[in-house]
Coordinates of C-alpha atoms in Angstrom, one line a residue:
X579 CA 35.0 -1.9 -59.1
X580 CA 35.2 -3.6 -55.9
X581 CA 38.3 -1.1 -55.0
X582 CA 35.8 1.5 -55.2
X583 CA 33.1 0.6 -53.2
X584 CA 35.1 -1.5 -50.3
X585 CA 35.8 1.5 -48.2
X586 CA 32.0 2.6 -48.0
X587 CA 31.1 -1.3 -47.0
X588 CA 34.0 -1.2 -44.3
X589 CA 32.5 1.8 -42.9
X590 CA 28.7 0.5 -43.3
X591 CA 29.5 -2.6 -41.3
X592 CA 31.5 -0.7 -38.7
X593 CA 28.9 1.5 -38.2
X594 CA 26.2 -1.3 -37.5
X595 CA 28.5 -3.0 -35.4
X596 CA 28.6 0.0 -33.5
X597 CA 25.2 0.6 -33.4
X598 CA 24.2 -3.2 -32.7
X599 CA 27.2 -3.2 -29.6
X600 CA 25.1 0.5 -28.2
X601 CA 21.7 -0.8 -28.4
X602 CA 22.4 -4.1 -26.6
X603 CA 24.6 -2.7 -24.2
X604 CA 21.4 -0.3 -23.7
X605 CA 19.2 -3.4 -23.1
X606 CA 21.8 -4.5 -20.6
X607 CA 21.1 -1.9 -18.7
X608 CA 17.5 -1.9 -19.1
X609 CA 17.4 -5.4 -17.5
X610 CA 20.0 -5.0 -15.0
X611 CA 17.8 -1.8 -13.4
X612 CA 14.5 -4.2 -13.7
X613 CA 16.2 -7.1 -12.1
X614 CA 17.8 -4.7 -9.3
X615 CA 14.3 -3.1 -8.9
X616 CA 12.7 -6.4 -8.3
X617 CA 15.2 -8.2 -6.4
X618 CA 15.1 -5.1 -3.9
X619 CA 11.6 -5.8 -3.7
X620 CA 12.3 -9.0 -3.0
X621 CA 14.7 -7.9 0.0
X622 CA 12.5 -6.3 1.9
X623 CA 11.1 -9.3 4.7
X624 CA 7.1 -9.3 4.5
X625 CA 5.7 -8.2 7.8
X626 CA 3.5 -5.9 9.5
X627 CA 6.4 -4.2 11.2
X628 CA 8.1 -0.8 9.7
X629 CA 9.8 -1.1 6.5
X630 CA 8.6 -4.5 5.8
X631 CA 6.5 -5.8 2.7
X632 CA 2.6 -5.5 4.0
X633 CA 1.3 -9.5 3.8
X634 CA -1.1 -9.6 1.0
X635 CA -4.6 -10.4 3.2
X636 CA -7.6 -11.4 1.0
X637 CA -11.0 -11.1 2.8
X638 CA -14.6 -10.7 1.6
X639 CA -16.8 -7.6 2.9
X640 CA -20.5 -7.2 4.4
X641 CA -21.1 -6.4 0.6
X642 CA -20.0 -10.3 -0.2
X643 CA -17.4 -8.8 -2.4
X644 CA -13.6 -10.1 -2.3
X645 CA -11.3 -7.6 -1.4
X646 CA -7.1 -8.3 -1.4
X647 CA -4.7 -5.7 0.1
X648 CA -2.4 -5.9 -3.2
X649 CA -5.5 -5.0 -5.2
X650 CA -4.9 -1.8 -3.6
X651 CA -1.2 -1.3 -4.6
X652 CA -0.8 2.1 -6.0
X653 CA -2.4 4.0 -2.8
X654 CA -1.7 5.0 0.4
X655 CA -3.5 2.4 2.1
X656 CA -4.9 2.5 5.9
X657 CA -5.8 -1.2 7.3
X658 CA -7.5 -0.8 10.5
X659 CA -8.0 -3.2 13.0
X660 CA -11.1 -2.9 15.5
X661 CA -14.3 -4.4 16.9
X662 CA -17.7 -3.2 17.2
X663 CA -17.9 -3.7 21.3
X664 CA -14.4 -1.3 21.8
X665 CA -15.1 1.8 23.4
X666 CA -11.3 3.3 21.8
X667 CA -12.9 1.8 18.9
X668 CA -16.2 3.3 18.6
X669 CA -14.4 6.9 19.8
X670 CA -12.2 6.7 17.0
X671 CA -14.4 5.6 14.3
X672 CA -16.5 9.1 13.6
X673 CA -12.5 10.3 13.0
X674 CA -11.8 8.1 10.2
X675 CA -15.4 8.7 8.4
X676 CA -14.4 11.7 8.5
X677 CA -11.4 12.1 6.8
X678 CA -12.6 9.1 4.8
X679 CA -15.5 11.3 3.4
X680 CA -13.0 14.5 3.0
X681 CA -10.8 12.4 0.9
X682 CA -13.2 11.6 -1.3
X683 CA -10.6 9.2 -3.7
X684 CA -7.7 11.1 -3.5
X685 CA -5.3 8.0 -3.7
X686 CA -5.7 7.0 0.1
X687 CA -8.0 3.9 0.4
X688 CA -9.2 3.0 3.9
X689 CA -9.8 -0.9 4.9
X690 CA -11.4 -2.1 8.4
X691 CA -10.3 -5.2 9.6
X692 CA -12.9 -6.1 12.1
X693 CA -11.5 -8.2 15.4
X694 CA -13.6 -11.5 15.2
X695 CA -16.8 -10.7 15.6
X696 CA -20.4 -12.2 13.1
X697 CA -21.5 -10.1 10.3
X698 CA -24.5 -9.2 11.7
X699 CA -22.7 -7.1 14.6
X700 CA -20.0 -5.5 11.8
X701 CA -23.1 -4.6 9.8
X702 CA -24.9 -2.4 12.6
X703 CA -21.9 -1.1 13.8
X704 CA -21.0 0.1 9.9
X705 CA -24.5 1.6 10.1
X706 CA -24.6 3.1 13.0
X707 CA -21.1 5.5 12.0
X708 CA -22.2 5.9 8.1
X709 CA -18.9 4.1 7.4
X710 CA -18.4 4.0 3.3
X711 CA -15.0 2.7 3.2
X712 CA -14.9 -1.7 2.8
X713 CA -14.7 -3.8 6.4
X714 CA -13.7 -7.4 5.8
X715 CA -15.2 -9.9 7.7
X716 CA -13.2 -12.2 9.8
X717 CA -15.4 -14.3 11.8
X718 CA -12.4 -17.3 12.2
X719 CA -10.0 -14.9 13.0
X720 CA -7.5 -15.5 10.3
X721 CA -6.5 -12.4 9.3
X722 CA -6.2 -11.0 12.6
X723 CA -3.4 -13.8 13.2
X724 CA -1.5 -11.9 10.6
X725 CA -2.2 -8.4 11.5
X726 CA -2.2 -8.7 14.9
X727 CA -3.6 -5.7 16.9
X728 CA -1.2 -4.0 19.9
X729 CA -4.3 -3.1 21.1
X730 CA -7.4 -1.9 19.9
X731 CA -7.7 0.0 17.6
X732 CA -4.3 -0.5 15.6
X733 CA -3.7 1.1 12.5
X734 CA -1.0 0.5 9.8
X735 CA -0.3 2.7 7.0
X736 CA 0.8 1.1 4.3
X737 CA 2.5 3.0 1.1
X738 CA 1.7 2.8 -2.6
X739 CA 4.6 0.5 -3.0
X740 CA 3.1 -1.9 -0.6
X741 CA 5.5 -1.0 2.3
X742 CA 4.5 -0.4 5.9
X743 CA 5.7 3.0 6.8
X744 CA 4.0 3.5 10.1
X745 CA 1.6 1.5 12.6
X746 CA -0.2 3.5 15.3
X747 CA -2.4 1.5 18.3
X748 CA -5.0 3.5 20.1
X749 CA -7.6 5.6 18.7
X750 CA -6.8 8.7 16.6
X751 CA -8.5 12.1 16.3
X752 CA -8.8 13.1 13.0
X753 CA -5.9 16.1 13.0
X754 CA -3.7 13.0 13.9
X755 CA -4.4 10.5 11.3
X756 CA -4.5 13.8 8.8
X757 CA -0.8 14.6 9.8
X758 CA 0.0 11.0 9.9
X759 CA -1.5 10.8 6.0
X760 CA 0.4 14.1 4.9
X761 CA 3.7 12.8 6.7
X762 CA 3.6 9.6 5.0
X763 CA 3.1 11.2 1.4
X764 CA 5.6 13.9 2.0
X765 CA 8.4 10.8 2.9
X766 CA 8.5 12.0 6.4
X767 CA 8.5 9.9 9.5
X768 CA 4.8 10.6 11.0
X769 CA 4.4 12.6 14.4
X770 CA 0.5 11.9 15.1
X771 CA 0.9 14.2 18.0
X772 CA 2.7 17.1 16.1
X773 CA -0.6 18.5 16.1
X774 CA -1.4 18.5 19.3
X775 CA 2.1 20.2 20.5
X776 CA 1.9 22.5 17.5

């Protein structure tokens, strides 16, 4: 009897070894790709320069709410930098409602980062330009020493991946930060005065 049925257990056991050898070499895989994935991550130097990991800033709004930049991963996100007294500030500003308000959620979230300035001065000046997107509050200073202005404003654009992929300083029209926006999702290297040439 056992002549009979040795062949079809040979075969049944060479076939799960088989099978067992494919699905961990598949899981092999699976890990190796994850580990590469996060150890490129990991590569990448956290700045606020090009190509570097965006630092993860944590701040709380006029609204009293805690807002961090990583809570944003997932969008193109626009960090900008500017205080209430800049006149390239306060030219700009009507730009980004603007395009804020046009967006209306489309995966692009916009942050202000005000200069250093008391709440009560952020709050009029949010006001006074019908501004919907959050402004953190950073009377110490403290996150400005992190994303430090060129000048005022200064704008980074960071990616959904948490990248910076372009910083601008000086205030922008809104057919500039709209070509900057389209660049950036389209993987091209932003021209924010294509449309001024063109």
């Amino acid at each position: 009897m056992f002549k009979k049925i040795w062949k079809p257990l040979v075969l049944i056991l060479v076939v799960g070894v088989l099978a067992a050898d494919l699905y961990y070499d598949y899981q092999a895989d699976t890990q190796n790709q994850v580990a590469k994935t996060f150890e490129t991550a990991l590569d990448l130097p956290v700045g606020t320069s090009i190509g570097e990991l965006a630092p993860d800033i944590s701040g709380t709004t006029l609204e009293g709410e805690t807002l961090r930049l990583s809570d944003l991963r997932g969008e193109l996100v626009l960090v900008n930098v500017f205080a209430s007294w800049c006149g390239p500030c306060r030219a700009e500003m009507p730009h980004l409602v603007e395009v804020f308000d046009e967006l209306d959620d489309e995966g692009v979230a916009f942050v202000g980062l005000n200069l250093s300035e008391r709440s009560e001065a952020v709050s009029t000046f949010r006001d006074e330009f019908d501004i919907k997107f959050p402004l953190l509050l950073n009377e110490d200073g403290r996150l400005t020493e992190v994303y430090q202005p060129i000048g005022l404003p200064t704008s980074w654009f960071v990616d959904a991946d948490g990248v910076v992929r372009y910083v601008f300083a000086g205030p922008m029209t809104k057919e500039m930060l709209t070509g900057i926006l389209e660049d950036i999702e389209a993987g091209r290297e932003p021209d924010p005065f294509a449309s001024v040439s063109g």
